[in-house]
């Protein structure tokens, strides 16, 4: 089977190439596409040189599955064109809430893939949503979640390669006592944090918060109430989340821990002593989503607190898209 990655030179595109290299998917040809400025650049895949092609001239009929990792402006224009000739798995926010398009985290709602032919497009959720629903799913199945309150601590790589460079350059300038320039972020990110991700929408919320709330409900259950505060922090990779979950049914902490220990794609690290929890640096490069600090909410006997960390470029983006492709190939593509 042939595959294409649009946005192959970006943060998510590069990771998609790495994951495809390790995946069991049998790949005959991989085509790599980016903007005009990258045309002719070489990227290696399984020791073979692949030349970057320009999006404008690209023939989407060459591949059965195409990963898009080039942002929502590109997705809006090019995904519908591509989807006439190839199955598209899109990382952008553009199609996620469209009613005819499945938004999929395979461990949680793989069966939604059965509708992929309606538009030939499958949407990949927001990075903060993907890691959260993995944790919520087994708890919702057992105790029925009433409400979730989440605060995120999101790494700069979630905003792409230029934003990651901005953290590095600002850090160097700060340490050299030089003037700090902010271009990709609204304020200085080095030695700081910014309680604002994506644009403001309504009622004082940001689009990132809106996405988390609505995508979680679309993937898991529309009846779940949810509220989010999304914060950008000066961490290179891995998003962290402080999560408060209120159940409809009474729960036991023992059972919660047992369920989370078996949750697909997750690992519990929670010894409740110095260092007995996961930090973003430790989650970087791992395919797993980590859960720590699991404890009762002492202000509400039906509620629970926990800490979730995952590599935003892996489960939050590239890994999830490759898992979608694997599931499609295994069960849904004839
Ligand atoms: N980063 C994350 O953690 C994360 C998580 C979930 C979803 N996503 C989503 O994934 C997508 C990619 O994010 P990213 O972080 O990888 O961004 P990025 O590092 O900025 O990379 C953007 C990619 O898009 C390409 N591109 C830009 N303009 C283009 C054009 N006019 N024509 C063709 N290609 C173009 C770039 O190619 P050039 O190098 O040639 O400019 C580059 O390959 C976004 O929709 C983002 O919201 C990201």
Short mmCIF file of C-alpha atoms and ligand atoms in Angstrom, two decimals:
data_model
loop_
_atom_site.label_atom_id
_atom_site.label_comp_id
_atom_site.label_asym_id
_atom_site.label_seq_id
_atom_site.Cartn_x
_atom_site.Cartn_y
_atom_site.Cartn_z
CA UNK A 1 0.00 0.00 0.00
CA UNK A 2 1.21 3.55 -0.74
CA UNK A 3 1.05 6.43 1.73
CA UNK A 4 1.50 10.20 1.58
CA UNK A 5 2.29 12.70 4.32
CA UNK A 6 1.37 16.33 3.67
CA UNK A 7 3.36 18.54 6.06
CA UNK A 8 6.18 15.98 6.15
CA UNK A 9 8.78 18.56 7.23
CA UNK A 10 6.85 19.73 10.31
CA UNK A 11 6.83 18.50 13.90
CA UNK A 12 3.94 16.08 13.42
CA UNK A 13 4.95 15.06 9.88
CA UNK A 14 8.47 14.07 11.01
CA UNK A 15 7.05 11.98 13.85
CA UNK A 16 4.61 10.31 11.47
CA UNK A 17 7.58 9.22 9.34
CA UNK A 18 9.36 7.81 12.42
CA UNK A 19 6.27 5.90 13.54
CA UNK A 20 5.57 4.50 10.07
CA UNK A 21 9.15 3.21 10.03
CA UNK A 22 8.45 1.19 13.17
CA UNK A 23 4.88 0.23 12.28
CA UNK A 24 3.92 -3.22 11.01
CA UNK A 25 2.07 -1.62 8.08
CA UNK A 26 3.51 -2.87 4.81
CA UNK A 27 4.50 0.25 2.90
CA UNK A 28 5.34 0.02 -0.79
CA UNK A 29 5.90 3.73 -1.34
CA UNK A 30 5.85 6.78 0.90
CA UNK A 31 5.37 10.18 -0.72
CA UNK A 32 6.31 13.33 1.19
CA UNK A 33 4.72 16.70 0.53
CA UNK A 34 5.28 20.17 2.02
CA UNK A 35 5.33 23.82 0.97
CA UNK A 36 7.19 25.11 -2.08
CA UNK A 37 10.12 26.19 0.08
CA UNK A 38 10.86 22.55 1.03
CA UNK A 39 10.65 21.10 -2.49
CA UNK A 40 13.67 18.94 -3.33
CA UNK A 41 14.74 18.49 0.31
CA UNK A 42 15.60 14.89 1.13
CA UNK A 43 14.15 12.89 4.01
CA UNK A 44 15.19 9.30 4.66
CA UNK A 45 12.60 6.57 5.17
CA UNK A 46 13.86 3.03 5.82
CA UNK A 47 17.27 4.16 4.50
CA UNK A 48 15.70 5.28 1.20
CA UNK A 49 15.96 8.90 0.07
CA UNK A 50 12.61 10.58 -0.53
CA UNK A 51 12.36 14.00 -2.19
CA UNK A 52 9.81 16.47 -0.85
CA UNK A 53 7.15 17.38 -3.42
CA UNK A 54 5.05 20.55 -3.63
CA UNK A 55 1.43 20.38 -2.52
CA UNK A 56 0.17 22.43 -5.48
CA UNK A 57 1.37 19.91 -8.10
CA UNK A 58 0.81 16.74 -6.13
CA UNK A 59 -1.27 13.84 -7.51
CA UNK A 60 -3.22 12.43 -4.53
CA UNK A 61 -4.17 9.36 -6.55
CA UNK A 62 -0.72 7.88 -5.86
CA UNK A 63 -1.54 6.76 -2.29
CA UNK A 64 -4.34 4.80 -0.63
CA UNK A 65 -3.98 6.76 2.65
CA UNK A 66 -2.79 10.35 3.09
CA UNK A 67 -1.87 11.91 6.43
CA UNK A 68 -2.38 15.68 6.56
CA UNK A 69 -0.23 17.55 9.11
CA UNK A 70 -0.12 21.04 7.64
CA UNK A 71 -2.64 23.08 9.66
CA UNK A 72 -6.29 23.95 9.20
CA UNK A 73 -5.96 26.56 6.43
CA UNK A 74 -4.25 23.97 4.21
CA UNK A 75 -6.72 21.29 5.34
CA UNK A 76 -9.78 23.40 4.51
CA UNK A 77 -8.64 23.86 0.90
CA UNK A 78 -6.74 20.65 0.15
CA UNK A 79 -8.33 17.84 2.18
CA UNK A 80 -11.59 17.79 0.16
CA UNK A 81 -9.56 17.78 -3.08
CA UNK A 82 -7.35 14.94 -1.80
CA UNK A 83 -10.30 12.93 -0.42
CA UNK A 84 -11.62 12.43 -3.97
CA UNK A 85 -8.62 10.17 -4.60
CA UNK A 86 -7.27 8.98 -1.23
CA UNK A 87 -8.44 8.33 2.32
CA UNK A 88 -7.39 11.35 4.39
CA UNK A 89 -6.45 11.26 8.07
CA UNK A 90 -6.24 14.90 9.09
CA UNK A 91 -4.47 16.32 12.15
CA UNK A 92 -6.00 19.78 11.92
CA UNK A 93 -8.98 21.13 13.83
CA UNK A 94 -10.87 21.95 10.65
CA UNK A 95 -13.02 18.79 10.19
CA UNK A 96 -13.16 17.44 13.74
CA UNK A 97 -16.66 18.58 14.67
CA UNK A 98 -18.22 17.98 11.24
CA UNK A 99 -21.16 15.62 11.68
CA UNK A 100 -20.26 13.39 8.71
CA UNK A 101 -16.65 13.01 9.80
CA UNK A 102 -15.49 10.59 12.46
CA UNK A 103 -13.16 11.85 15.17
CA UNK A 104 -11.25 8.83 16.32
CA UNK A 105 -9.01 7.56 19.11
CA UNK A 106 -8.84 3.86 18.26
CA UNK A 107 -8.70 2.58 21.86
CA UNK A 108 -11.88 4.55 22.61
CA UNK A 109 -14.16 4.69 19.54
CA UNK A 110 -12.59 2.64 16.78
CA UNK A 111 -16.02 1.60 15.50
CA UNK A 112 -16.64 5.20 14.34
CA UNK A 113 -14.28 4.34 11.46
CA UNK A 114 -17.08 2.37 9.80
CA UNK A 115 -18.44 5.71 8.53
CA UNK A 116 -15.22 6.83 6.90
CA UNK A 117 -16.57 6.43 3.34
CA UNK A 118 -19.12 9.23 3.80
CA UNK A 119 -16.40 11.80 3.14
CA UNK A 120 -13.21 9.68 2.89
CA UNK A 121 -11.89 11.89 5.71
CA UNK A 122 -11.09 10.90 9.30
CA UNK A 123 -10.24 13.58 11.84
CA UNK A 124 -7.55 13.22 14.49
CA UNK A 125 -8.42 14.95 17.77
CA UNK A 126 -6.66 17.75 19.53
CA UNK A 127 -3.56 16.56 21.38
CA UNK A 128 -4.99 17.36 24.83
CA UNK A 129 -8.22 15.55 24.01
CA UNK A 130 -6.58 12.31 22.82
CA UNK A 131 -4.68 11.67 26.04
CA UNK A 132 -7.67 12.64 28.19
CA UNK A 133 -10.24 10.33 26.56
CA UNK A 134 -7.91 7.34 26.93
CA UNK A 135 -8.12 7.84 30.70
CA UNK A 136 -11.81 8.76 30.88
CA UNK A 137 -13.07 5.84 28.76
CA UNK A 138 -12.68 2.92 31.25
CA UNK A 139 -13.91 5.10 34.12
CA UNK A 140 -16.96 6.24 32.17
CA UNK A 141 -17.78 2.65 31.18
CA UNK A 142 -17.76 1.59 34.83
CA UNK A 143 -18.97 4.57 36.91
CA UNK A 144 -20.58 6.95 34.35
CA UNK A 145 -18.90 10.35 34.33
CA UNK A 146 -21.11 13.33 35.15
CA UNK A 147 -18.59 16.17 34.89
CA UNK A 148 -14.90 16.75 34.14
CA UNK A 149 -12.86 19.82 35.14
CA UNK A 150 -9.49 19.91 33.41
CA UNK A 151 -6.54 22.31 33.46
CA UNK A 152 -3.79 21.74 30.93
CA UNK A 153 -0.07 22.49 30.95
CA UNK A 154 0.73 22.31 27.24
CA UNK A 155 4.19 22.07 25.68
CA UNK A 156 5.38 24.51 23.02
CA UNK A 157 5.83 21.77 20.39
CA UNK A 158 2.02 21.60 20.33
CA UNK A 159 2.19 24.89 18.45
CA UNK A 160 4.61 23.63 15.79
CA UNK A 161 8.28 23.93 14.94
CA UNK A 162 8.47 27.75 14.82
CA UNK A 163 6.99 28.01 18.33
CA UNK A 164 9.42 25.42 19.67
CA UNK A 165 12.31 27.46 18.26
CA UNK A 166 10.85 30.55 19.94
CA UNK A 167 11.13 28.93 23.38
CA UNK A 168 14.78 28.05 22.69
CA UNK A 169 15.74 31.48 21.34
CA UNK A 170 13.90 33.36 24.11
CA UNK A 171 15.58 31.17 26.75
CA UNK A 172 19.03 31.94 25.30
CA UNK A 173 18.24 35.68 25.03
CA UNK A 174 16.88 35.78 28.59
CA UNK A 175 20.03 34.16 29.99
CA UNK A 176 22.20 36.59 28.02
CA UNK A 177 20.14 39.54 29.31
CA UNK A 178 19.07 40.39 25.75
CA UNK A 179 15.73 41.86 24.65
CA UNK A 180 13.05 39.14 24.30
CA UNK A 181 11.07 39.01 21.06
CA UNK A 182 7.68 37.22 20.90
CA UNK A 183 6.38 36.29 17.47
CA UNK A 184 4.46 33.02 17.66
CA UNK A 185 3.24 33.49 21.24
CA UNK A 186 1.28 36.49 22.51
CA UNK A 187 3.70 37.00 25.42
CA UNK A 188 7.14 35.80 26.50
CA UNK A 189 7.02 32.00 26.97
CA UNK A 190 10.55 31.45 28.36
CA UNK A 191 10.46 31.39 32.20
CA UNK A 192 6.75 32.17 32.00
CA UNK A 193 3.40 30.59 31.10
CA UNK A 194 0.51 31.83 28.99
CA UNK A 195 -3.15 31.10 29.90
CA UNK A 196 -4.26 31.34 26.27
CA UNK A 197 -4.07 28.76 23.42
CA UNK A 198 -5.69 29.33 20.01
CA UNK A 199 -8.08 32.25 19.47
CA UNK A 200 -10.72 33.56 21.89
CA UNK A 201 -14.21 32.34 21.02
CA UNK A 202 -17.09 33.30 23.30
CA UNK A 203 -17.87 33.74 27.00
CA UNK A 204 -14.15 34.29 27.64
CA UNK A 205 -13.12 30.78 26.55
CA UNK A 206 -10.43 29.99 23.99
CA UNK A 207 -10.83 27.71 20.98
CA UNK A 208 -8.44 25.19 22.57
CA UNK A 209 -10.77 24.95 25.58
CA UNK A 210 -13.80 24.73 23.31
CA UNK A 211 -12.11 21.94 21.29
CA UNK A 212 -11.29 19.90 24.39
CA UNK A 213 -14.84 20.13 25.70
CA UNK A 214 -16.60 19.36 22.43
CA UNK A 215 -14.18 16.78 21.06
CA UNK A 216 -14.27 14.82 24.32
CA UNK A 217 -18.04 14.70 24.14
CA UNK A 218 -18.05 13.71 20.46
CA UNK A 219 -15.60 10.85 21.04
CA UNK A 220 -16.90 9.59 24.38
CA UNK A 221 -20.42 10.67 25.25
CA UNK A 222 -22.42 13.84 24.57
CA UNK A 223 -23.95 13.70 28.05
CA UNK A 224 -20.64 14.38 29.83
CA UNK A 225 -20.35 17.93 31.18
CA UNK A 226 -16.93 19.38 30.86
CA UNK A 227 -14.99 22.59 31.44
CA UNK A 228 -11.36 23.30 30.52
CA UNK A 229 -8.61 25.86 31.11
CA UNK A 230 -5.73 25.50 28.65
CA UNK A 231 -2.31 26.92 29.46
CA UNK A 232 0.91 27.00 27.42
CA UNK A 233 4.00 26.27 29.53
CA UNK A 234 7.73 26.46 28.71
CA UNK A 235 8.09 22.71 28.25
CA UNK A 236 9.40 21.40 24.91
CA UNK A 237 7.29 18.24 24.56
CA UNK A 238 4.42 16.43 26.37
CA UNK A 239 1.19 17.92 27.60
CA UNK A 240 0.18 17.52 31.25
CA UNK A 241 -3.33 17.71 32.63
CA UNK A 242 -4.79 18.10 36.10
CA UNK A 243 -8.16 16.36 35.90
CA UNK A 244 -11.11 16.35 38.31
CA UNK A 245 -13.72 13.72 37.44
CA UNK A 246 -17.16 13.56 39.06
CA UNK A 247 -19.08 10.31 38.64
CA UNK A 248 -22.82 9.63 38.67
CA UNK A 249 -22.33 6.39 40.59
CA UNK A 250 -20.26 6.01 43.76
CA UNK A 251 -16.77 4.71 43.00
CA UNK A 252 -14.00 2.94 44.85
CA UNK A 253 -10.44 4.21 44.55
CA UNK A 254 -9.20 0.65 44.49
CA UNK A 255 -11.39 -0.18 41.46
CA UNK A 256 -10.40 3.07 39.70
CA UNK A 257 -6.72 2.18 40.04
CA UNK A 258 -7.34 -1.37 38.85
CA UNK A 259 -9.23 -0.08 35.76
CA UNK A 260 -6.57 2.49 34.91
CA UNK A 261 -3.79 -0.09 35.22
CA UNK A 262 -5.51 -2.06 32.45
CA UNK A 263 -6.49 0.95 30.30
CA UNK A 264 -5.22 0.46 26.72
CA UNK A 265 -2.35 2.79 25.81
CA UNK A 266 -1.94 3.93 29.43
CA UNK A 267 0.48 3.32 32.28
CA UNK A 268 -0.05 4.17 35.93
CA UNK A 269 2.99 5.56 37.76
CA UNK A 270 1.77 6.54 41.18
CA UNK A 271 3.72 5.58 44.28
CA UNK A 272 2.66 8.76 46.13
CA UNK A 273 6.12 9.62 47.41
CA UNK A 274 8.97 11.86 46.19
CA UNK A 275 9.35 11.32 42.45
CA UNK A 276 6.59 8.70 42.31
CA UNK A 277 4.79 10.43 39.45
CA UNK A 278 5.47 11.26 35.82
CA UNK A 279 6.72 14.56 34.41
CA UNK A 280 6.54 15.77 30.78
CA UNK A 281 10.25 15.21 30.19
CA UNK A 282 9.89 11.54 31.10
CA UNK A 283 6.89 11.02 28.82
CA UNK A 284 8.68 12.47 25.76
CA UNK A 285 9.22 9.81 23.10
CA UNK A 286 6.86 7.29 24.73
CA UNK A 287 3.81 5.83 23.00
CA UNK A 288 2.07 5.60 26.39
CA UNK A 289 -0.14 8.05 28.26
CA UNK A 290 0.87 8.21 31.92
CA UNK A 291 -1.41 8.57 34.93
CA UNK A 292 -0.21 9.72 38.35
CA UNK A 293 -1.50 11.36 41.55
CA UNK A 294 -4.75 9.33 41.60
CA UNK A 295 -6.64 10.45 44.70
CA UNK A 296 -10.09 11.13 46.10
CA UNK A 297 -11.48 14.64 45.87
CA UNK A 298 -12.03 15.30 49.56
CA UNK A 299 -14.60 18.01 48.80
CA UNK A 300 -16.91 15.67 46.84
CA UNK A 301 -17.29 11.96 47.57
CA UNK A 302 -18.25 11.12 43.99
CA UNK A 303 -15.19 12.89 42.53
CA UNK A 304 -11.58 12.00 41.84
CA UNK A 305 -8.37 13.87 40.99
CA UNK A 306 -5.56 12.68 38.78
CA UNK A 307 -2.60 13.81 36.65
CA UNK A 308 -2.22 12.76 33.00
CA UNK A 309 0.88 13.23 30.83
CA UNK A 310 1.50 12.21 27.22
CA UNK A 311 3.80 13.11 24.33
CA UNK A 312 1.66 15.56 22.34
CA UNK A 313 3.43 14.72 19.08
CA UNK A 314 2.84 10.98 19.54
CA UNK A 315 -0.53 9.97 21.07
CA UNK A 316 -1.58 13.60 20.66
CA UNK A 317 -0.94 13.54 16.91
CA UNK A 318 1.28 11.27 14.79
CA UNK A 319 0.88 8.01 16.71
CA UNK A 320 -2.89 8.29 16.83
CA UNK A 321 -3.07 8.88 13.06
CA UNK A 322 -0.92 5.83 12.37
CA UNK A 323 -3.08 3.77 14.75
CA UNK A 324 -6.14 4.97 12.79
CA UNK A 325 -4.46 3.82 9.58
CA UNK A 326 -3.61 0.45 11.15
CA UNK A 327 -7.22 -0.04 12.27
CA UNK A 328 -8.54 0.96 8.82
CA UNK A 329 -6.26 -1.51 7.09
CA UNK A 330 -7.06 -4.31 9.52
CA UNK A 331 -10.84 -3.99 9.53
CA UNK A 332 -12.35 -1.40 7.24
CA UNK A 333 -10.51 -1.21 3.91
CA UNK A 334 -11.29 -3.99 1.49
N1 LIG B 1 2.18 19.72 17.31
C1 LIG B 1 1.26 19.01 17.94
O1 LIG B 1 1.44 18.56 19.10
C2 LIG B 1 -0.05 18.73 17.28
C3 LIG B 1 -0.95 17.88 17.91
C4 LIG B 1 -2.18 17.59 17.30
C5 LIG B 1 -2.46 18.17 16.10
N2 LIG B 1 -1.56 19.01 15.50
C6 LIG B 1 -1.91 19.59 14.22
O2 LIG B 1 -1.04 19.04 13.23
C7 LIG B 1 -0.83 19.98 12.18
C8 LIG B 1 0.67 20.19 11.96
O3 LIG B 1 1.24 20.71 13.15
P1 LIG B 1 2.81 20.82 13.37
O4 LIG B 1 2.98 21.07 14.82
O5 LIG B 1 3.52 19.67 12.75
O6 LIG B 1 3.17 22.16 12.52
P2 LIG B 1 4.58 22.62 11.95
O7 LIG B 1 5.70 22.02 12.70
O8 LIG B 1 4.51 24.10 11.87
O9 LIG B 1 4.61 22.01 10.44
C9 LIG B 1 3.74 22.47 9.45
C10 LIG B 1 3.91 21.65 8.17
O10 LIG B 1 2.99 22.12 7.21
C11 LIG B 1 3.68 22.42 6.01
N3 LIG B 1 3.09 23.55 5.30
C12 LIG B 1 2.93 24.82 5.74
N4 LIG B 1 2.40 25.58 4.75
C13 LIG B 1 2.22 24.77 3.70
C14 LIG B 1 1.74 24.96 2.37
N5 LIG B 1 1.32 26.17 1.95
N6 LIG B 1 1.70 23.91 1.54
C15 LIG B 1 2.14 22.69 1.94
N7 LIG B 1 2.62 22.45 3.18
C16 LIG B 1 2.66 23.47 4.05
C17 LIG B 1 5.08 22.79 6.47
O11 LIG B 1 5.97 22.66 5.37
P3 LIG B 1 7.29 23.60 5.23
O12 LIG B 1 8.31 23.03 6.17
O13 LIG B 1 7.66 23.42 3.81
O14 LIG B 1 6.87 24.99 5.61
C18 LIG B 1 5.29 21.74 7.55
O15 LIG B 1 5.65 20.51 6.96
C19 LIG B 1 -1.61 21.24 12.63
O16 LIG B 1 -2.91 21.18 12.07
C20 LIG B 1 -1.71 21.08 14.14
O17 LIG B 1 -2.79 21.78 14.68
C21 LIG B 1 -0.36 19.29 16.07
#
